[in-house]
PDB file of C-alpha atoms in Angstrom:
ATOM      1  CA  GLU S  17     -58.284  13.957  87.073  1.00 68.00           C
ATOM      2  CA  ALA S  18     -57.556  17.154  85.165  1.00 68.00           C
ATOM      3  CA  LEU S  19     -53.859  16.399  85.399  1.00 68.00           C
ATOM      4  CA  LYS S  20     -54.351  12.957  83.859  1.00 68.00           C
ATOM      5  CA  LYS S  21     -56.396  14.485  81.065  1.00 72.00           C
ATOM      6  CA  GLU S  22     -53.699  17.031  80.281  1.00 72.00           C
ATOM      7  CA  ALA S  23     -51.074  14.281  80.312  1.00 71.00           C
ATOM      8  CA  ARG S  24     -53.055  12.157  77.881  1.00 72.00           C
ATOM      9  CA  THR S  25     -53.525  15.206  75.650  1.00 73.00           C
ATOM     10  CA  ALA S  26     -49.806  15.974  75.740  1.00 72.00           C
ATOM     11  CA  MET S  27     -48.930  12.355  74.996  1.00 77.00           C
ATOM     12  CA  GLY S  28     -51.356  12.355  72.024  1.00 73.00           C
ATOM     13  CA  GLU S  29     -49.872  15.510  70.645  1.00 75.00           C
ATOM     14  CA  ARG S  30     -46.368  14.110  71.100  1.00 77.00           C
ATOM     15  CA  GLN S  31     -47.323  10.863  69.347  1.00 76.00           C
ATOM     16  CA  GLU S  32     -48.852  12.869  66.514  1.00 78.00           C
ATOM     17  CA  GLN S  33     -45.635  14.872  66.183  1.00 77.00           C
ATOM     18  CA  ILE S  34     -43.640  11.641  66.132  1.00 77.00           C
ATOM     19  CA  ASN S  35     -45.913  10.188  63.459  1.00 77.00           C
ATOM     20  CA  MET S  36     -45.642  13.345  61.372  1.00 82.00           C
ATOM     21  CA  ALA S  37     -41.842  13.295  61.731  1.00 78.00           C
ATOM     22  CA  GLU S  38     -41.739   9.648  60.651  1.00 81.00           C
ATOM     23  CA  GLN S  39     -43.947  10.398  57.636  1.00 83.00           C
ATOM     24  CA  ARG S  40     -41.724  13.352  56.763  1.00 84.00           C
ATOM     25  CA  ASN S  41     -38.607  11.126  56.990  1.00 83.00           C
ATOM     26  CA  VAL S  42     -40.266   8.520  54.782  1.00 82.00           C
ATOM     27  CA  ARG S  43     -41.149  11.158  52.182  1.00 85.00           C
ATOM     28  CA  ILE S  44     -37.616  12.541  52.318  1.00 84.00           C
ATOM     29  CA  SER S  45     -36.176   9.018  51.944  1.00 83.00           C
ATOM     30  CA  LEU S  46     -38.452   8.274  48.994  1.00 84.00           C
ATOM     31  CA  THR S  47     -37.579  11.587  47.398  1.00 85.00           C
ATOM     32  CA  LEU S  48     -33.857  10.986  47.840  1.00 84.00           C
ATOM     33  CA  THR S  49     -34.188   7.430  46.469  1.00 86.00           C
ATOM     34  CA  PHE S  50     -36.115   8.736  43.459  1.00 85.00           C
ATOM     35  CA  LEU S  51     -33.507  11.446  42.854  1.00 84.00           C
ATOM     36  CA  ALA S  52     -30.703   8.852  43.137  1.00 84.00           C
ATOM     37  CA  LEU S  53     -32.497   6.627  40.614  1.00 86.00           C
ATOM     38  CA  ILE S  54     -32.997   9.556  38.239  1.00 87.00           C
ATOM     39  CA  SER S  55     -29.330  10.501  38.633  1.00 85.00           C
ATOM     40  CA  ALA S  56     -28.224   6.921  37.917  1.00 85.00           C
ATOM     41  CA  LEU S  57     -30.445   6.756  34.825  1.00 86.00           C
ATOM     42  CA  LEU S  58     -29.164  10.154  33.674  1.00 86.00           C
ATOM     43  CA  VAL S  59     -25.535   9.083  34.141  1.00 85.00           C
ATOM     44  CA  ALA S  60     -26.206   5.844  32.238  1.00 86.00           C
ATOM     45  CA  TRP S  61     -27.909   7.772  29.405  1.00 87.00           C
ATOM     46  CA  LEU S  62     -25.094  10.290  29.232  1.00 85.00           C
ATOM     47  CA  GLY S  63     -22.532   7.463  29.214  1.00 86.00           C
ATOM     48  CA  ARG S  64     -24.344   5.685  26.384  1.00 88.00           C
ATOM     49  CA  ARG S  65     -24.687   8.961  24.507  1.00 87.00           C
ATOM     50  CA  MET S  66     -20.976   9.664  24.900  1.00 87.00           C
ATOM     51  CA  ARG S  67     -20.137   6.172  23.632  1.00 89.00           C
ATOM     52  CA  LEU S  68     -22.385   6.677  20.618  1.00 88.00           C
ATOM     53  CA  LEU S  69     -20.785  10.055  19.914  1.00 87.00           C
ATOM     54  CA  ALA S  70     -17.309   8.517  20.265  1.00 87.00           C
ATOM     55  CA  GLU S  71     -18.236   5.683  17.890  1.00 88.00           C
ATOM     56  CA  GLU S  72     -19.696   8.174  15.424  1.00 88.00           C
ATOM     57  CA  ALA S  73     -16.542  10.272  15.639  1.00 88.00           C
ATOM     58  CA  GLN S  74     -14.396   7.171  15.022  1.00 89.00           C
ATOM     59  CA  THR S  75     -16.570   6.211  12.057  1.00 89.00           C
ATOM     60  CA  GLN S  76     -16.283   9.708  10.595  1.00 89.00           C
ATOM     61  CA  ARG S  77     -12.530   9.693  11.181  1.00 89.00           C
ATOM     62  CA  ALA S  78     -12.187   6.288   9.493  1.00 89.00           C
ATOM     63  CA  GLU S  79     -14.284   7.500   6.555  1.00 90.00           C
ATOM     64  CA  ALA S  80     -12.164  10.646   6.298  1.00 90.00           C
ATOM     65  CA  ILE S  81      -9.019   8.483   6.243  1.00 90.00           C
ATOM     66  CA  ARG S  82     -10.556   6.292   3.534  1.00 90.00           C
ATOM     67  CA  GLU S  83     -11.504   9.378   1.521  1.00 90.00           C
ATOM     68  CA  THR S  84      -7.959  10.673   1.879  1.00 89.00           C
ATOM     69  CA  ASP S  85      -6.538   7.313   0.800  1.00 89.00           C
ATOM     70  CA  ARG S  86      -8.915   7.201  -2.177  1.00 90.00           C
ATOM     71  CA  ALA S  87      -7.884  10.720  -3.135  1.00 90.00           C
ATOM     72  CA  LYS S  88      -4.206   9.737  -2.903  1.00 91.00           C
ATOM     73  CA  GLU S  89      -4.833   6.623  -4.995  1.00 89.00           C
ATOM     74  CA  ALA S  90      -6.744   8.638  -7.583  1.00 89.00           C
ATOM     75  CA  ARG S  91      -3.956  11.221  -7.719  1.00 90.00           C
ATOM     76  CA  ALA S  92      -1.311   8.497  -8.022  1.00 88.00           C
ATOM     77  CA  ALA S  93      -3.327   6.805 -10.780  1.00 87.00           C
ATOM     78  CA  ALA S  94      -3.698  10.106 -12.624  1.00 89.00           C
ATOM     79  CA  GLU S  95       0.024  10.807 -12.322  1.00 87.00           C
ATOM     80  CA  ALA S  96       0.828   7.274 -13.511  1.00 83.00           C
ATOM     81  CA  ALA S  97      -1.541   7.657 -16.465  1.00 84.00           C
ATOM     82  CA  GLU S  98       0.063  11.003 -17.300  1.00 86.00           C
ATOM     83  CA  LYS S  99       3.526   9.423 -17.187  1.00 82.00           C
ATOM     84  CA  ARG S 100       2.373   6.523 -19.379  1.00 79.00           C
ATOM     85  CA  ALA S 101       0.868   8.928 -21.898  1.00 83.00           C
ATOM     86  CA  ALA S 102       4.049  11.019 -21.944  1.00 81.00           C
ATOM     87  CA  PHE S 103       6.181   7.872 -22.332  1.00 77.00           C
ATOM     88  CA  LEU S 104       4.048   6.585 -25.209  1.00 78.00           C
ATOM     89  CA  ALA S 105       4.121   9.990 -26.883  1.00 82.00           C
ATOM     90  CA  ASP S 106       7.916  10.129 -26.605  1.00 79.00           C
ATOM     91  CA  ALA S 107       8.220   6.542 -27.804  1.00 76.00           C
ATOM     92  CA  SER S 108       5.953   7.150 -30.813  1.00 79.00           C
ATOM     93  CA  ARG S 109       7.899  10.243 -31.791  1.00 80.00           C
ATOM     94  CA  GLU S 110      11.281   8.559 -31.383  1.00 73.00           C
ATOM     95  CA  LEU S 111      10.314   5.326 -33.160  1.00 71.00           C
ATOM     96  CA  ALA S 112       8.732   7.159 -36.064  1.00 77.00           C
ATOM     97  CA  SER S 113      11.940   9.065 -36.715  1.00 76.00           C
ATOM     98  CA  THR S 114      13.795   6.065 -38.229  1.00 74.00           C
ATOM     99  CA  LEU S 115      13.192   2.777 -40.024  1.00 75.00           C
ATOM    100  CA  ASP S 116      16.528   1.257 -39.033  1.00 81.00           C
ATOM    101  CA  PRO S 117      15.713  -1.764 -36.782  1.00 81.00           C
ATOM    102  CA  GLN S 118      18.961  -1.457 -34.830  1.00 84.00           C
ATOM    103  CA  ALA S 119      18.361   2.233 -34.168  1.00 85.00           C
ATOM    104  CA  ILE S 120      14.782   1.509 -33.108  1.00 85.00           C
ATOM    105  CA  LEU S 121      15.947  -1.068 -30.556  1.00 88.00           C
ATOM    106  CA  ALA S 122      18.570   1.309 -29.209  1.00 88.00           C
ATOM    107  CA  ARG S 123      15.935   4.028 -28.810  1.00 87.00           C
ATOM    108  CA  VAL S 124      13.513   1.634 -27.085  1.00 86.00           C
ATOM    109  CA  CYS S 125      16.281   0.833 -24.583  1.00 89.00           C
ATOM    110  CA  ARG S 126      17.058   4.472 -24.039  1.00 88.00           C
ATOM    111  CA  LEU S 127      13.364   5.377 -23.618  1.00 86.00           C
ATOM    112  CA  SER S 128      12.943   2.673 -20.983  1.00 88.00           C
ATOM    113  CA  VAL S 129      15.678   4.163 -18.776  1.00 90.00           C
ATOM    114  CA  PRO S 130      15.031   5.488 -16.213  1.00 84.00           C
ATOM    115  CA  GLN S 131      11.217   5.648 -16.602  1.00 82.00           C
ATOM    116  CA  LEU S 132      10.771   1.871 -16.476  1.00 87.00           C
ATOM    117  CA  ALA S 133      14.103   0.535 -15.216  1.00 93.00           C
ATOM    118  CA  ASP S 134      17.624   1.413 -14.145  1.00 95.00           C
ATOM    119  CA  PHE S 135      19.003  -0.523 -17.071  1.00 96.00           C
ATOM    120  CA  CYS S 136      17.474  -2.208 -20.102  1.00 96.00           C
ATOM    121  CA  LEU S 137      18.808  -5.012 -22.288  1.00 96.00           C
ATOM    122  CA  ILE S 138      17.395  -6.167 -25.629  1.00 96.00           C
ATOM    123  CA  ASP S 139      18.616  -9.402 -27.197  1.00 96.00           C
ATOM    124  CA  ASP S 140      17.867 -10.897 -30.591  1.00 95.00           C
ATOM    125  CA  VAL S 141      16.712 -14.523 -30.583  1.00 95.00           C
ATOM    126  CA  SER S 142      17.370 -16.374 -33.840  1.00 93.00           C
ATOM    127  CA  PRO S 143      15.075 -19.173 -35.132  1.00 91.00           C
ATOM    128  CA  ASP S 144      17.532 -21.760 -33.771  1.00 90.00           C
ATOM    129  CA  GLY S 145      17.346 -20.159 -30.290  1.00 90.00           C
ATOM    130  CA  LYS S 146      20.680 -18.354 -30.325  1.00 94.00           C
ATOM    131  CA  VAL S 147      20.678 -15.215 -28.162  1.00 95.00           C
ATOM    132  CA  CYS S 148      22.671 -12.133 -29.205  1.00 96.00           C
ATOM    133  CA  ARG S 149      22.787  -8.671 -27.653  1.00 95.00           C
ATOM    134  CA  ALA S 150      21.023  -6.075 -29.831  1.00 95.00           C
ATOM    135  CA  ALA S 151      20.879  -2.957 -27.627  1.00 95.00           C
ATOM    136  CA  LEU S 152      21.453  -1.769 -24.067  1.00 96.00           C
ATOM    137  CA  ALA S 153      21.088   1.308 -21.903  1.00 95.00           C
ATOM    138  CA  HIS S 154      21.928   2.172 -18.294  1.00 96.00           C
ATOM    139  CA  ARG S 155      20.831   5.268 -16.404  1.00 94.00           C
ATOM    140  CA  LYS S 156      24.510   5.780 -15.613  1.00 93.00           C
ATOM    141  CA  ASP S 157      26.367   5.764 -18.919  1.00 92.00           C
ATOM    142  CA  ALA S 158      29.652   4.717 -17.292  1.00 92.00           C
ATOM    143  CA  LYS S 159      28.119   1.399 -16.176  1.00 93.00           C
ATOM    144  CA  GLU S 160      27.219   0.360 -19.732  1.00 93.00           C
ATOM    145  CA  ALA S 161      30.804  -0.907 -20.117  1.00 93.00           C
ATOM    146  CA  TRP S 162      30.000  -3.641 -17.561  1.00 92.00           C
ATOM    147  CA  LEU S 163      27.255  -5.031 -19.853  1.00 95.00           C
ATOM    148  CA  ASP S 164      27.652  -7.296 -22.874  1.00 93.00           C
ATOM    149  CA  GLN S 165      27.745  -5.109 -25.970  1.00 94.00           C
ATOM    150  CA  PRO S 166      25.685  -5.320 -29.203  1.00 94.00           C
ATOM    151  CA  GLY S 167      26.766  -8.268 -31.331  1.00 93.00           C
ATOM    152  CA  GLU S 168      27.967 -10.288 -28.322  1.00 94.00           C
ATOM    153  CA  SER S 169      26.254 -13.312 -26.827  1.00 94.00           C
ATOM    154  CA  PRO S 170      25.167 -12.358 -23.277  1.00 94.00           C
ATOM    155  CA  SER S 171      26.681 -14.284 -20.412  1.00 90.00           C
ATOM    156  CA  TYR S 172      23.287 -15.521 -19.214  1.00 93.00           C
ATOM    157  CA  ALA S 173      22.201 -16.935 -22.611  1.00 93.00           C
ATOM    158  CA  ASP S 174      22.614 -20.572 -21.533  1.00 93.00           C
ATOM    159  CA  LEU S 175      20.905 -20.260 -18.124  1.00 95.00           C
ATOM    160  CA  PRO S 176      17.854 -22.553 -17.675  1.00 95.00           C
ATOM    161  CA  LEU S 177      15.608 -19.564 -16.921  1.00 95.00           C
ATOM    162  CA  ILE S 178      16.517 -17.809 -20.178  1.00 95.00           C
ATOM    163  CA  ARG S 179      16.261 -21.009 -22.204  1.00 95.00           C
ATOM    164  CA  ASP S 180      12.844 -21.651 -20.657  1.00 94.00           C
ATOM    165  CA  VAL S 181      11.548 -18.198 -21.691  1.00 95.00           C
ATOM    166  CA  VAL S 182      12.941 -18.690 -25.204  1.00 94.00           C
ATOM    167  CA  GLY S 183      11.307 -22.108 -25.496  1.00 92.00           C
ATOM    168  CA  ASN S 184       8.042 -21.116 -23.784  1.00 93.00           C
ATOM    169  CA  PRO S 185       7.644 -17.342 -24.328  1.00 94.00           C
ATOM    170  CA  ARG S 186       6.007 -15.509 -21.416  1.00 94.00           C
ATOM    171  CA  MET S 187       6.744 -12.519 -19.262  1.00 95.00           C
ATOM    172  CA  ILE S 188       8.549 -13.277 -15.996  1.00 95.00           C
ATOM    173  CA  ARG S 189       8.781 -10.852 -13.096  1.00 96.00           C
ATOM    174  CA  LEU S 190      11.418 -11.511 -10.447  1.00 95.00           C
ATOM    175  CA  SER S 191      11.187  -9.537  -7.202  1.00 94.00           C
ATOM    176  CA  GLU S 192      14.589 -11.014  -6.339  1.00 94.00           C
ATOM    177  CA  VAL S 193      17.204 -11.863  -8.945  1.00 94.00           C
ATOM    178  CA  PRO S 194      18.551 -15.427  -8.636  1.00 93.00           C
ATOM    179  CA  GLU S 195      22.234 -15.556  -7.804  1.00 92.00           C
ATOM    180  CA  ASP S 196      23.225 -17.248 -11.066  1.00 92.00           C
ATOM    181  CA  LEU S 197      21.411 -14.649 -13.179  1.00 93.00           C
ATOM    182  CA  ARG S 198      22.613 -11.791 -10.968  1.00 92.00           C
ATOM    183  CA  ASN S 199      26.222 -12.823 -11.503  1.00 91.00           C
ATOM    184  CA  ARG S 200      25.784 -13.136 -15.276  1.00 92.00           C
ATOM    185  CA  LEU S 201      23.831 -10.021 -16.188  1.00 92.00           C
ATOM    186  CA  GLY S 202      27.158  -8.270 -16.706  1.00 92.00           C
ATOM    187  CA  ARG S 203      30.179  -9.126 -18.802  1.00 91.00           C
ATOM    188  CA  ALA S 204      31.811 -12.487 -18.084  1.00 85.00           C
ATOM    189  CA  ASP S 205      35.283 -10.885 -18.130  1.00 85.00           C
ATOM    190  CA  ARG S 206      34.356  -8.481 -15.310  1.00 82.00           C
ATOM    191  CA  ALA S 207      34.117 -10.357 -12.020  1.00 79.00           C
ATOM    192  CA  ASP S 208      32.807  -7.298 -10.180  1.00 87.00           C
ATOM    193  CA  ALA S 209      29.968  -6.617 -12.662  1.00 90.00           C
ATOM    194  CA  ALA S 210      27.246  -7.807 -10.261  1.00 88.00           C
ATOM    195  CA  SER S 211      28.409  -5.487  -7.472  1.00 89.00           C
ATOM    196  CA  VAL S 212      28.616  -2.592  -9.932  1.00 92.00           C
ATOM    197  CA  LEU S 213      25.248  -3.175 -11.606  1.00 94.00           C
ATOM    198  CA  GLU S 214      23.494  -4.173  -8.317  1.00 93.00           C
ATOM    199  CA  PRO S 215      20.356  -5.715  -9.864  1.00 93.00           C
ATOM    200  CA  HIS S 216      17.697  -6.541  -7.271  1.00 92.00           C
ATOM    201  CA  SER S 217      14.559  -7.114  -9.378  1.00 95.00           C
ATOM    202  CA  LEU S 218      13.762  -7.446 -13.063  1.00 95.00           C
ATOM    203  CA  MET S 219      11.297  -8.433 -15.761  1.00 96.00           C
ATOM    204  CA  ILE S 220      12.046 -10.647 -18.739  1.00 96.00           C
ATOM    205  CA  VAL S 221       9.718  -9.808 -21.617  1.00 94.00           C
ATOM    206  CA  PRO S 222       9.719 -11.943 -24.789  1.00 95.00           C
ATOM    207  CA  LEU S 223       9.361 -10.002 -28.044  1.00 92.00           C
ATOM    208  CA  ILE S 224       6.913 -11.798 -30.316  1.00 91.00           C
ATOM    209  CA  ALA S 225       6.363 -11.408 -34.065  1.00 87.00           C
ATOM    210  CA  ARG S 226       4.109 -13.677 -36.145  1.00 85.00           C
ATOM    211  CA  GLN S 227       3.664 -15.924 -33.098  1.00 87.00           C
ATOM    212  CA  GLN S 228       7.412 -16.512 -32.935  1.00 91.00           C
ATOM    213  CA  ILE S 229       9.853 -15.183 -30.349  1.00 93.00           C
ATOM    214  CA  THR S 230      12.301 -12.786 -31.978  1.00 93.00           C
ATOM    215  CA  GLY S 231      13.943 -11.274 -28.936  1.00 94.00           C
ATOM    216  CA  LEU S 232      14.114 -10.694 -25.196  1.00 95.00           C
ATOM    217  CA  MET S 233      13.786  -7.443 -23.324  1.00 95.00           C
ATOM    218  CA  ILE S 234      15.143  -7.328 -19.772  1.00 96.00           C
ATOM    219  CA  LEU S 235      14.158  -4.419 -17.544  1.00 96.00           C
ATOM    220  CA  ALA S 236      16.165  -4.345 -14.316  1.00 96.00           C
ATOM    221  CA  ALA S 237      15.963  -2.219 -11.160  1.00 95.00           C
ATOM    222  CA  ALA S 238      19.181  -1.570  -9.279  1.00 91.00           C
ATOM    223  CA  GLU S 239      19.739  -1.224  -5.532  1.00 77.00           C
TER     224      GLU S 239
END
């Protein structure tokens, strides 16, 4: 009887140990699960935080680039304004030094090169629409011989584009020079004038006085 009692006691103690071990395992499992959940949440938070920091850094970088671009634009605008002011000052001084119309036109041509163009042409337009060269200037003096000279009718005078500007005065800007005009900007007796002058873009500016066209100014950029 005593032996049975001791056996039952031992079995109870063993069952209690098993129960305690199971409870301990459950607590350990719950603790590990909780720690895994916390770790996952922490990783997710850190990932989101890193993304936000990366986006903020990209935004700041983009803003810095925009600030740099704005500074460059402001500097370019200031330099352009300074050049315009210097050009106008030079033009005022030069034009005030004479009252001779022909000399004034020649000086306007010379002032325009090379600040505004590689070569400049000014033509008189008579009331009947006749076009006659009044002045010219090229940034390379040697190439002026390939242009129609003062007193001559320019080779392009009868082109539809020129006649259109004379009949309906307005400024025209050409980013590419049409082939017919390109070939006739130079002297008609010089077949290689176009390859020498190399015009690739130009502006045709009508000169207006008393609401009537009195001339044409052509500002051309070379290759």
